[in-house]
XYZ file of C-alpha atoms in Angstrom:
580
model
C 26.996 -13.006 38.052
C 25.192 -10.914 35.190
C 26.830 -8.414 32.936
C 24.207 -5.832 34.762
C 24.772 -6.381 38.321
C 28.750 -6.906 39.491
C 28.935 -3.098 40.449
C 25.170 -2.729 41.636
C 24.013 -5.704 43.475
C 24.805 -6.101 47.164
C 25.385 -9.804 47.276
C 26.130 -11.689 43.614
C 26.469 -15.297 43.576
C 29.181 -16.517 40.966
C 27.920 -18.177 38.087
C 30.208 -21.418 38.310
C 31.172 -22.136 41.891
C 27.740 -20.450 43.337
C 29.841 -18.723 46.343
C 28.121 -15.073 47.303
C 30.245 -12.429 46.538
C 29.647 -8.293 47.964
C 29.075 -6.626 45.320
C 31.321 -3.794 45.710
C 34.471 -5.938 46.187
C 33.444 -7.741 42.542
C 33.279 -4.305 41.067
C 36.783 -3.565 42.625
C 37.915 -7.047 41.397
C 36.910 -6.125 37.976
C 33.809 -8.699 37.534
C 36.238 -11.459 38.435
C 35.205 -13.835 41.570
C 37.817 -13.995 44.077
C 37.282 -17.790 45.133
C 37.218 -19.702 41.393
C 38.776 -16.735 39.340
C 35.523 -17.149 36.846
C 35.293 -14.192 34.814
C 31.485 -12.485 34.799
C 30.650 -10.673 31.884
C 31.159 -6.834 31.775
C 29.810 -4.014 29.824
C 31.648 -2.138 26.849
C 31.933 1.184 29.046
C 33.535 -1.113 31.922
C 35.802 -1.858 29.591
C 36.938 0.796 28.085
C 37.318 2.313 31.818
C 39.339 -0.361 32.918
C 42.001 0.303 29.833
C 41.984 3.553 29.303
C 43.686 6.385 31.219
C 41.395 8.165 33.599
C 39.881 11.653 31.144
C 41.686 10.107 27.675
C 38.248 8.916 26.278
C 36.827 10.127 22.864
C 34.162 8.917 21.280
C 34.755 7.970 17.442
C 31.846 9.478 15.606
C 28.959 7.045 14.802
C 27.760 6.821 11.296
C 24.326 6.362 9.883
C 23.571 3.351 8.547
C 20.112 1.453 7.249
C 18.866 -0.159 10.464
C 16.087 -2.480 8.306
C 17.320 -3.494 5.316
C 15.311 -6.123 4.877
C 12.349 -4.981 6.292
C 13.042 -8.497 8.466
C 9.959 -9.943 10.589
C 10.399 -12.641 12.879
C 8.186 -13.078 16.157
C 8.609 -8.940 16.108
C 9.772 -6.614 13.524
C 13.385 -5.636 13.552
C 12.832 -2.332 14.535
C 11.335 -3.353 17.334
C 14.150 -5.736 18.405
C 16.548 -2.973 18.141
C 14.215 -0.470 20.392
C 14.612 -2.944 23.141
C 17.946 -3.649 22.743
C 18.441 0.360 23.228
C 16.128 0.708 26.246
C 17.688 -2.366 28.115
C 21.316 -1.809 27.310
C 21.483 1.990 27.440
C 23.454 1.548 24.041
C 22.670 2.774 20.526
C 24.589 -0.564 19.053
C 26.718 -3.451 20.048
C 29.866 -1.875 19.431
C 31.578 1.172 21.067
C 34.592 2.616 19.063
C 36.944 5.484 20.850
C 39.943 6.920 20.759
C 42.496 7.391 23.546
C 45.436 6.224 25.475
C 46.648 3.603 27.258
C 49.703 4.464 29.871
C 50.128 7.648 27.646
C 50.326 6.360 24.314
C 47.607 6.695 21.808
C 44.882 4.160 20.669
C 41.744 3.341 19.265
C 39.306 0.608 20.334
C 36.353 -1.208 19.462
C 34.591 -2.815 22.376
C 31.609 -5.229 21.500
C 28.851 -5.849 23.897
C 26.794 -8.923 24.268
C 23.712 -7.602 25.849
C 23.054 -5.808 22.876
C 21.334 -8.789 20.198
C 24.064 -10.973 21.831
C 26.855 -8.561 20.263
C 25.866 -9.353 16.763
C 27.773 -8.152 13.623
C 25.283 -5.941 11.447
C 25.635 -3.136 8.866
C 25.996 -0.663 11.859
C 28.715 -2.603 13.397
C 30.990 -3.609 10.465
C 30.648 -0.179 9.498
C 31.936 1.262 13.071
C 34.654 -1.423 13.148
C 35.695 -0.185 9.667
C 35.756 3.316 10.032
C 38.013 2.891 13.787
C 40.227 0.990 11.287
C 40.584 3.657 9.201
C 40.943 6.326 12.232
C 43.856 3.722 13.110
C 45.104 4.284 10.018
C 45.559 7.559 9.434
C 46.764 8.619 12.883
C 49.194 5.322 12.823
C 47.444 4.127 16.446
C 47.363 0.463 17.260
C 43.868 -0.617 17.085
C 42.856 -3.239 20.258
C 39.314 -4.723 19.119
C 37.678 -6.416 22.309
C 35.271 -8.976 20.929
C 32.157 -10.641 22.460
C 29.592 -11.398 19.767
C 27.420 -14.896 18.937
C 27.962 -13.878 15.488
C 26.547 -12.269 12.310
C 23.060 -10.677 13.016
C 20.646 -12.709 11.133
C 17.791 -10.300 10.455
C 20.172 -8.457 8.157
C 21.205 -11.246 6.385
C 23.818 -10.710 3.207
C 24.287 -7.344 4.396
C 25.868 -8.853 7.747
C 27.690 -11.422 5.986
C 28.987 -8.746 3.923
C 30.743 -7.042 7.146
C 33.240 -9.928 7.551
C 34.626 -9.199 4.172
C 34.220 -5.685 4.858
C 36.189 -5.489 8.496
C 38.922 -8.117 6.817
C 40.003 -5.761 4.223
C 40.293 -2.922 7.210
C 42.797 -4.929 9.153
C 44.588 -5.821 5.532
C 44.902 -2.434 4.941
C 46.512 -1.937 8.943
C 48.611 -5.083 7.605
C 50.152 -3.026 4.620
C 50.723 -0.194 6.847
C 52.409 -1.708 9.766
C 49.979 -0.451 12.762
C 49.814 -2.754 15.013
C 46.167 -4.765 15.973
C 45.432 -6.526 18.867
C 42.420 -9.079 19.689
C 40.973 -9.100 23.322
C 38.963 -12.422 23.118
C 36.120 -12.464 25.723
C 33.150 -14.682 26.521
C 31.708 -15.580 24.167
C 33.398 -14.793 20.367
C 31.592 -17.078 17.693
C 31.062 -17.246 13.731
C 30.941 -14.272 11.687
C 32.838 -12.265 14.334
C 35.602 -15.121 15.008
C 36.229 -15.499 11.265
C 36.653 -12.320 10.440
C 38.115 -9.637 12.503
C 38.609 -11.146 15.680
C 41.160 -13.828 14.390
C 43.085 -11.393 12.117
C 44.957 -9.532 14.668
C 48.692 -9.386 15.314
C 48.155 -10.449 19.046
C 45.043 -12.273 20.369
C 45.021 -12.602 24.010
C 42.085 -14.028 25.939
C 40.586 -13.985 29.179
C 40.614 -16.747 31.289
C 37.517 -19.226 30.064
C 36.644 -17.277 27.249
C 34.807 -19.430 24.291
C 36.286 -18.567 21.286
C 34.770 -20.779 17.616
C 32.919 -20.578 14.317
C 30.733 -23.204 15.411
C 29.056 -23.991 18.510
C 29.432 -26.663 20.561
C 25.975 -28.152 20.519
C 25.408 -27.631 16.770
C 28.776 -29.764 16.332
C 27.637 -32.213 18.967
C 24.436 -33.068 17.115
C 26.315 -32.752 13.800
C 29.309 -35.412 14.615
C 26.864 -37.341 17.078
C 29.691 -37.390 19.992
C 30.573 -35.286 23.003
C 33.192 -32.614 22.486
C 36.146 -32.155 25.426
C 35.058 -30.077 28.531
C 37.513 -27.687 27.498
C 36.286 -27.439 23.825
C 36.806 -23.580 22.605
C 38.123 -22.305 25.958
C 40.817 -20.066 26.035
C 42.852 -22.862 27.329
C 42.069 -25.312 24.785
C 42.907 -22.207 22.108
C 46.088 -22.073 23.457
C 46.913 -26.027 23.473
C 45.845 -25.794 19.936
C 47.911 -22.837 18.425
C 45.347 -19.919 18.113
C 45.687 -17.687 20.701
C 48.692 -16.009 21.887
C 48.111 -15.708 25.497
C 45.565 -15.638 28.420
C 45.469 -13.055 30.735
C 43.223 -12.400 33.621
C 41.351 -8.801 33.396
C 43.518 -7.579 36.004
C 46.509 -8.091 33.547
C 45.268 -6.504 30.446
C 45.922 -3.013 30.682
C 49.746 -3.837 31.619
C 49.926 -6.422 28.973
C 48.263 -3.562 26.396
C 50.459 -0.792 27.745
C 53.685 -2.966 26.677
C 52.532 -4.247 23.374
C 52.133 -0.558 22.372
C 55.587 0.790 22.420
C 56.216 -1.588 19.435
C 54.214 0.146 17.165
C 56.746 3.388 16.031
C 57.479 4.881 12.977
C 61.107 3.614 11.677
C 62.789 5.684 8.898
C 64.470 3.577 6.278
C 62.803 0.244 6.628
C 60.561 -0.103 3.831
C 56.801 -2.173 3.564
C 56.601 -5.576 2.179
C 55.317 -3.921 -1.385
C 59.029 -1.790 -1.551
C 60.949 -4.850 -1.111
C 58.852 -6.907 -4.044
C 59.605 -4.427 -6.260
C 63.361 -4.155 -5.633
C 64.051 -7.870 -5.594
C 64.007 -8.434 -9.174
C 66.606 -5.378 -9.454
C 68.716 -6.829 -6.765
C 68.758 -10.453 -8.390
C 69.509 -8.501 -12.100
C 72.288 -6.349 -10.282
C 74.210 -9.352 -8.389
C 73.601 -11.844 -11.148
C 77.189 -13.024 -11.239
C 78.509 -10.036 -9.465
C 80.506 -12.272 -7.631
C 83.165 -11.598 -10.798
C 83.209 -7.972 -10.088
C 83.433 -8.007 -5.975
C 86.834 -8.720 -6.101
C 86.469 -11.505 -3.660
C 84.814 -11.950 -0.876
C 84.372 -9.862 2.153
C 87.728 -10.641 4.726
C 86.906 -12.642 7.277
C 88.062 -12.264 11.142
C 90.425 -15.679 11.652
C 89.546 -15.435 15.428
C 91.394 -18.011 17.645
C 92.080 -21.538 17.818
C 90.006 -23.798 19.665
C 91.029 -24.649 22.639
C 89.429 -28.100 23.009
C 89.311 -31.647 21.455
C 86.656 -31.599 19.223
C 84.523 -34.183 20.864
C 84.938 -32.683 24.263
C 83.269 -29.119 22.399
C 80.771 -31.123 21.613
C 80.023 -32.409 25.151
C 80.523 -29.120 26.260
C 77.782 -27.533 23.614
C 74.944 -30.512 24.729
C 75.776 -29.681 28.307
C 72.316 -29.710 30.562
C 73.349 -26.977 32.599
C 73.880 -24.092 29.412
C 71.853 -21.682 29.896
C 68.787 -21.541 27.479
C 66.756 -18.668 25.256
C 64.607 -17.920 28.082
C 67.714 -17.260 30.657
C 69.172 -15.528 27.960
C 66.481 -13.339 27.778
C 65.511 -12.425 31.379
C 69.162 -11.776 32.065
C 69.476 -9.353 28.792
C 66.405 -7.891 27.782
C 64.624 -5.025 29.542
C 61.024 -6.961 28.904
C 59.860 -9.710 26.700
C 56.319 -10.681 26.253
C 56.134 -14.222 25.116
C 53.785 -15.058 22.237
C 52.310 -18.712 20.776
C 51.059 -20.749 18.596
C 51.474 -21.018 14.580
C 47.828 -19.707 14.148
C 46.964 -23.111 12.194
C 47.102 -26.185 14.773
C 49.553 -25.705 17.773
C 51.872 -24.501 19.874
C 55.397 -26.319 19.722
C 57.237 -25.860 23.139
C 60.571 -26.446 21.966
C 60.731 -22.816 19.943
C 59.564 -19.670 22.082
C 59.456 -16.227 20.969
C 57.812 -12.966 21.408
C 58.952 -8.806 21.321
C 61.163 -7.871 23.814
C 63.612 -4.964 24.359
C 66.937 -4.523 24.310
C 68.978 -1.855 25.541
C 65.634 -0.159 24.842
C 65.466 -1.112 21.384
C 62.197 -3.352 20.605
C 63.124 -6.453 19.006
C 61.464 -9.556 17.813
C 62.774 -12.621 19.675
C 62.871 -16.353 18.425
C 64.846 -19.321 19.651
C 64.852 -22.588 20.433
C 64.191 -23.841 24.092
C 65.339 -26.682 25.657
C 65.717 -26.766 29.443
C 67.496 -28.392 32.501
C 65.296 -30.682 34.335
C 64.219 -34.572 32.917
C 60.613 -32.856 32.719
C 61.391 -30.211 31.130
C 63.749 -31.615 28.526
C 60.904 -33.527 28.126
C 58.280 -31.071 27.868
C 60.079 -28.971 25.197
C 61.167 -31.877 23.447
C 64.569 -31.609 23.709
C 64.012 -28.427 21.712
C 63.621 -30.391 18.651
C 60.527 -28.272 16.854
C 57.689 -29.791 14.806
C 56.026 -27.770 12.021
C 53.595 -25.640 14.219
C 57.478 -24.409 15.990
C 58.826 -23.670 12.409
C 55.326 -22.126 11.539
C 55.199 -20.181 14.986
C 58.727 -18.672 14.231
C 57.610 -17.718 10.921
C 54.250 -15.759 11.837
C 56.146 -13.525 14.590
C 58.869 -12.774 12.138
C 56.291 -11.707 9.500
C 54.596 -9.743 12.486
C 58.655 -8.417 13.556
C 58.764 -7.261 9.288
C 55.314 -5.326 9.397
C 56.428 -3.763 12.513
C 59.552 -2.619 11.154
C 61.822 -4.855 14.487
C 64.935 -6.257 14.091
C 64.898 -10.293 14.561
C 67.597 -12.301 17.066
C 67.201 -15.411 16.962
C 68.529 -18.436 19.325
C 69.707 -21.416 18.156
C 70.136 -24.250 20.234
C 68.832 -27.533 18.741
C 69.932 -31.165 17.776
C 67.532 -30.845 14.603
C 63.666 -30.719 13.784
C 61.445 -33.430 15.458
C 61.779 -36.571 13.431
C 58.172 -38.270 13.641
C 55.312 -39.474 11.790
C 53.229 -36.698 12.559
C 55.664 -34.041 12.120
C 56.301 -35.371 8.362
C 52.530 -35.901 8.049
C 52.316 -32.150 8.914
C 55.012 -30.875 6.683
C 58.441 -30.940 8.291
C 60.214 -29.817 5.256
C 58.130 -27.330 3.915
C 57.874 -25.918 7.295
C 61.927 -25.265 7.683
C 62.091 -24.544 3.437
C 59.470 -21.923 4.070
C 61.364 -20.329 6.911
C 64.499 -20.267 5.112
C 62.960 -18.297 1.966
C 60.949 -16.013 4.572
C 64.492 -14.762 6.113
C 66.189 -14.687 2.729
C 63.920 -11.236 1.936
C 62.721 -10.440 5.352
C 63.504 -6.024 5.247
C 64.624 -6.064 8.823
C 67.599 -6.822 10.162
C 68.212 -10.319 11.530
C 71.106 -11.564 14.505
C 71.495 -15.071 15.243
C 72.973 -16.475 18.302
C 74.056 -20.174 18.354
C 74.181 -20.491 22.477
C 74.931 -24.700 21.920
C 73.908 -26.940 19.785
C 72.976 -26.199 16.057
C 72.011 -29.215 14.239
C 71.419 -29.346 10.700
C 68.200 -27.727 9.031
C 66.508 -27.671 12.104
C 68.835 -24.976 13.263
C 69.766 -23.322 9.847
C 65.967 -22.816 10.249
C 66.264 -19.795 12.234
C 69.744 -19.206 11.138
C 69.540 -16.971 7.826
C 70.770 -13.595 9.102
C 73.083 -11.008 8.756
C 75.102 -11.606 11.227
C 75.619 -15.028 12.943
C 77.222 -14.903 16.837
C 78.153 -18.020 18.382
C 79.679 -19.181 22.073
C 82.615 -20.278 22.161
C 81.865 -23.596 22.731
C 78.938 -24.006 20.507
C 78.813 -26.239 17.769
C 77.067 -25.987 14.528
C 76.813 -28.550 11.461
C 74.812 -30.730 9.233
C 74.417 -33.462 11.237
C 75.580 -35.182 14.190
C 78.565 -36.605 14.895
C 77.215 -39.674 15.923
C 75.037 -39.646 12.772
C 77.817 -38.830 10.302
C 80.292 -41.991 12.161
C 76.474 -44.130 11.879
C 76.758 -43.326 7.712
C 80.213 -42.974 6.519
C 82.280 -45.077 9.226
C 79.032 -47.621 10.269
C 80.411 -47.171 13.368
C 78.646 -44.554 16.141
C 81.341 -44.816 18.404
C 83.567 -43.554 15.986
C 81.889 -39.700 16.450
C 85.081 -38.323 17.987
C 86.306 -38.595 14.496
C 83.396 -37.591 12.606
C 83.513 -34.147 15.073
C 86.982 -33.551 14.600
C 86.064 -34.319 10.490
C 83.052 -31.935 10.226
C 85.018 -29.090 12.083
C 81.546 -28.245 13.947
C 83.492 -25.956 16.583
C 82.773 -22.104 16.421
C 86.239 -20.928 15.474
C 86.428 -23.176 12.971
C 82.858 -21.597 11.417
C 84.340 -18.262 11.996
C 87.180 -19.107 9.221
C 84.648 -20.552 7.246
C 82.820 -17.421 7.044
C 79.510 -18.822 8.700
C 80.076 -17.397 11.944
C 81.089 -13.465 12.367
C 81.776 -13.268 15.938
C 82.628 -15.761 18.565
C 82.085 -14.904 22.455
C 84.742 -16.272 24.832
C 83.739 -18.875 27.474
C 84.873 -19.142 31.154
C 87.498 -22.011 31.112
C 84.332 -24.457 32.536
C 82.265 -22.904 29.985
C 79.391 -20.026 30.136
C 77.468 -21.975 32.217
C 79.840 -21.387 35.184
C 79.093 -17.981 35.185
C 76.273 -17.071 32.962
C 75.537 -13.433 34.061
C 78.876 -12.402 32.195
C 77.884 -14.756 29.274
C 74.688 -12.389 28.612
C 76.824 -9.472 29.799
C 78.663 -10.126 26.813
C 76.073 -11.301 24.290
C 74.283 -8.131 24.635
C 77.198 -6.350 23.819
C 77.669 -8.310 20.716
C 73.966 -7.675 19.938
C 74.393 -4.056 20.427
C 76.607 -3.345 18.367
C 75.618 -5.730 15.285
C 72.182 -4.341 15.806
C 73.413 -0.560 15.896
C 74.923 -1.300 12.381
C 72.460 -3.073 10.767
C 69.322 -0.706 11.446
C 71.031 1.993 10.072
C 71.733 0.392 6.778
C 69.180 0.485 4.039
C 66.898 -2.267 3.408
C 68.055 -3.253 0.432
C 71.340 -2.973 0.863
C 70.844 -5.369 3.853
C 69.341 -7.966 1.576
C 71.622 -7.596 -1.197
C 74.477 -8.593 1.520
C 72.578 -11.361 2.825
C 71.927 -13.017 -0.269
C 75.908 -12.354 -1.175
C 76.784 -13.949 2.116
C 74.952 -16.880 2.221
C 75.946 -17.222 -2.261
C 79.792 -17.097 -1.294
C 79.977 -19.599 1.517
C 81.424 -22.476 0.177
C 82.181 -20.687 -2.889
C 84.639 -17.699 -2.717
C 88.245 -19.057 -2.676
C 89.225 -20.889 0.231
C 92.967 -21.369 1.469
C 93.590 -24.437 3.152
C 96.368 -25.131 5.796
C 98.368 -28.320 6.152
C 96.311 -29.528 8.562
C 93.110 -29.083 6.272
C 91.926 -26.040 8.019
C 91.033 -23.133 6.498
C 92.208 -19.689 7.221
C-alpha cells in the first residue's frame, strides 16, 4: 500500500501480509489493512481530515524563505529537486501547518509529509514549525505536531541543522507558557526531526509500527557489526523502552486528541515555574525560624482509635484482594488516559499515572500499582518501582505543574525495588529527586495511602498537602519484619516491631502525618469497594476544592511548615506512649 493509492486504487495489496484489499474499504479504514492491522502511509491533507472537525480548517500562512541557500548540486540542482517534489506531491513543502478544532476545541497542527524529499527538515520547514508555535502561543492552543521525516534535508546543510535548535526553543517557549504539545509519531520519524521537535512534546503517542530513532538501523548494523532486534525503533519497542507514551491505532487518535485537549485551560492563581523561583528565597527568609512566632503548630484532628491489633492492620493493609490505583480510578474518575515511560530508559509497571478527571476537575494522577493475580503481582513487581517508576512519576508531575493540575497520588508500596540494576541506575537519586520536585511543585498535591506505604519508596510520592489514608492502611519506615530482623534479630518478632512503630493510620493521624482517615467496612474496603471510592472521592473533593483556591505560595509555604514541624512541634504523650 502506497501513500498515493489507499483512496484511489481499486484493489491494493498490503505491504506486509500481501492480502488484496478494495480500495474504497482501505480509504474508509483510514489506510489501515483490515487482516494484519499494518498501517500504510497517508498524506498530510488525510490527516488533517481525519482530526479535524468537518469545515474547522485554516491554513496558517506560509512564509518565504531562501529555497537554495547553498546553491547545492548533487546529481540535479536543488531547485530542481524541489520542482519535482511540487509536481508529484501536489505540495509546496513537507509540512502543512493549520489551525482548527478538534471535537470543538481549538488547535493548531503541523503535519509532515514523507513524499515530499522524504519529509525532510529545511529552512522552509523549521520556519513553518516555528511560526505554528508561535500561533500556539499567542492564542494559548495546544499544538499536535504529526511527524514523518528521514531527517534534516542535506542540500541545505547548517541551515537545516540550524532548524532543530530553532523548533526546540519554540516548544521551550510553549514549556514556559503552559500550552500543551503533543507528538503524533508516524512511519518513519528519524534524526534531525526525532531529536528535536518530535521528542520534546508533553505527550508522544505513536501509531502502531511506527519507526521512531536518530539513527538508522542499517547504519548502526554496519557500525556495531551485529543484528539489531526485529522490533528495533518500533513503536512497541519505544514503549518497552520508556519513550513513548502510548500507541494508538489511527482509528483512535482523534478520540485520544479530543481528551488530551480539555487539559490545556487557563487557571487563575497558579503561577509559572519562573513566579515560584523568585518567591522561594522570600518564603525560606520569611519562615526562617517562624516556627517561634506560629504559636504552635496547626491542631490536629485526634480521629479514633484503632480498632485492630497492630499486626492484624498490617495483614489487613498487604491484603491481595485491596483494591489497587487503577480500580481506584475507573470507579472514581470520569476518564483517565494513562501515560508511560520516564523519557530516558523505561517504563516501570509498578507506578502508573496519567490526567484524569474528577468530578470534572482535570487532575494529574500517580500511584503505585500492584495487582491481584500471581502474574500480575509479578508483572508490576509487587509495585516496588525502579528509577525509570520514580523518574516516570516525576516527568508527569512536571507536565501536571506546567499545566497548572492538581496532583493525587496513590500510595501503595512495600518500598523501591532493591536490585543491582536499580542502584546501578540511581535508586536514591531517583526518590531524593522526587521528594525536592514536590517540596516546590505550585499545584496542589493529595495523597492517598490505599495499603501499604513503605519507607522512601512510598514517601516518594507522598510530599503533599494533604495526606488521606484507609483505615486500615499502614505507613512507616520500614517493615515490621525488617525492624524485628535489626533491633530484635528476630523476624518473627514483627508483631512487636508493628505495635512499636505505630504504622496504623490513626495513629499517623495524631502524629500529624495523616489529615484524614476513611472508615473501612468491618472486613475491610475490599468487601465492598464501590463505597470505598464513594468515599475517597469525597475526601478528594473537598481537599481539592480548598487547595486550588489558595494561592500558590501560600500552598508551599504550608507544605514546607508541615513537613518542618512533624516530629518537631511539641508532642504530648499518653501513658501508654501514644500521642494525642
Amino acid at each position: 500500500m502506497t501513500q498515493t493509492t489507499p483512496a484511489t486504487a481499486d484493489w491494493i495489496a498490503c505491504h506486509r501480509c500481501r492480502t488484496l484489499v478494495y480500495g474504497k474499504r482501505l480509504a474508509r479504514d483510514l489506510g489501515v489493512c483490515p487482516d494484519c492491522g499494518h498501517h500504510a502511509p497517508i498524506t498530510a491533507p488525510q490527516r488533517l481530515a481525519q482530526l479535524l472537525d468537518e469545515g474547522s480548517i485554516v491554513p496558517l500562512p506560509s512564509p518565504v524563505t531562501p529555497e537554495d541557500p547553498l546553491g547545492f548540486v548533487d546529481t540535479v540542482p536543488y531547485p530542481e529537486r524541489l520542482r519535482r517534489a511540487r509536481e508529484s506531491s501536489g505540495l509546496d513543502e513537507a509540512v502543512i501547518c493549520v489551525k482548527g478544532t478538534i471535537a470543538g476545541r481549538p488547535v493548531v497542527v503541523t503535519a509532515m509529509d514523507f513524499r515530499f524529499l522524504g519529509g525532510s527538515l529545511g529552512i522552509a520547514v523549521g520556519e513553518r514549525i516555528t511560526r505554528a508555535a508561535d500561533v500556539a502561543l499567542a492564542e494559548r492552543a495546544p499544538l499536535v505536531m504529526i511527524t514523518a521525516s528521514g531527517g534534516a534535508r542535506m542540500q541545505e546543510g547548517i541551515f537545516a541543522l540550524m532548524q532543530m535548535a530553532k523548533t526546540s526553543g519554540a516548544l521551550a517557549e510553549l514549556d514556559e507558557a503552559g500550552v500543551l504539545t503533543v507528538t503524533i509519531v508516524t512511519d518513519p520519524t528519524y534524526a534531525g526531526v526525532a531529536a528535536s521537535f518530535a521528542t520534546l512534546a508533553d505527550v508522544i503517542i505513536a501509531e502502531p509500527g511506527a519507526r521512531m530513532g536518530f539513527t538508522g538501523r542499517r547504519v548502526i548494523e554496519q557500525t556495531i557489526g551485529q543484528r539489531l532486534p526485529d522490533d528495533f525503533q518500533t513503536a512497541e519497542f519505544l514503549l518497552a523502552h520508556g519513550l513513548v507514551d502510548d500507541i494508538r491505532p489511527r482509528a483512535e487518535l482523534r478520540s485520544v486528541l479530543a481528551r488530551l485537549l480539555t487539559l490545556q485551560a487557563d487557571r487563575p492563581g497558579l503561577p509559572d515555574w519562573e513566579d515560584v523561583r523568585d518567591g522561594t528565597a522570600r518564603d525560606h527568609a520569611d519562615g526562617q525560624d517562624d516556627r517561634a512566632t506560629r504559636g504552635g503548630p496547626a491542631a490536629r484532628p485526634t480521629g479514633p482509635p484503632s480498632r485492630r491489633d497492630p499486626w492484624e492492620n498490617v495483614q489487613r493493609a498487604r491484603g491481595i484482594d485491596r483494591p489497587t490505583t487503577l480500580e481506584y480510578l475507573a470507579t472514581m474518575m470520569d476518564s483517565f488516559i494513562e501515560l508511560h515511560g520516564d523519557r530516558m530508559s523505561g517504563d516501570c509497571p509498578a507506578i502508573v499515572g496519567g490526567p484524569a478527571v474528577l468530578d470534572g476537575r482535570p487532575v494529574m494522577v500517580v500511584g503505585h500499582q500492584k495487582g491481584h493475580s500471581t502474574a500480575e503481582l509479578i508483572a508490576r513487581d509487587f509495585a516496588m518501582p525502579t528509577p525509570d517508576g520514580y523518574r516516570k512519576a516525576a516527568r508527569l508531575m512536571r507536565l501536571a505543574a506546567k499545566l497548572r493540575l492538581p496532583v493525587v497520588t496513590f500510595i501503595d508500596t512495600p518500598g523501591a525495588h532493591p536490585g543491582l540494576e536499580a542502584e546501578e541506575r540511581g535508586q536514591a537519586i531517583a526518590i531524593a529527586e522526587n521528594l525536592r520536585l514536590m517540596a516546590r511543585l505550585p499545584v496542589p498535591i493529595v495523597a492517598v495511602v490505599s495499603g501499604e506505604g513503605g519507607s522512601g519508596g512510598a514517601l516518594a510520592l507522598g510530599v503533599a498537602d494533604r495526606m488521606i489514608a484507609f483505615e486500615s492502611s499502614i505507613y512507616s519506615v520500614i517493615s515490621p519484619e525488617g525492624c524485628a530482623a535489626i533491633l530484635w534479630r528476630d523476624r518473627t518478632m514483627a508483631p512487636s516491631a508493628a505495635a512499636a512503630l505505630r504504622i496504623d493510620a490513626a495513629s499517623q493521624l495524631r502524629f500529624g502525618v495523616v489529615d484524614e482517615v476513611i472508615p473501612e467496612p468491618d472486613k475491610g474496603v475490599q468487601d465492598d469497594p464501590m463505597l470505598g471510592a464513594e468515599r475517597l472521592r469525597k475526601a478528594l473533593t473537598v481537599a481539592l476544592d480548598e487547595l486550588v483556591a489558595r494561592p500558590v505560595q501560600e500552598l508551599l509555604r504550608d507544605r514546607r511548615r508541615r513537613f518542618r514541624d512533624i516530629g518537631i512541634a511539641s508532642v504530648d504523650v499518653d501513658q501508654e506512649g501514644g500521642a494525642k
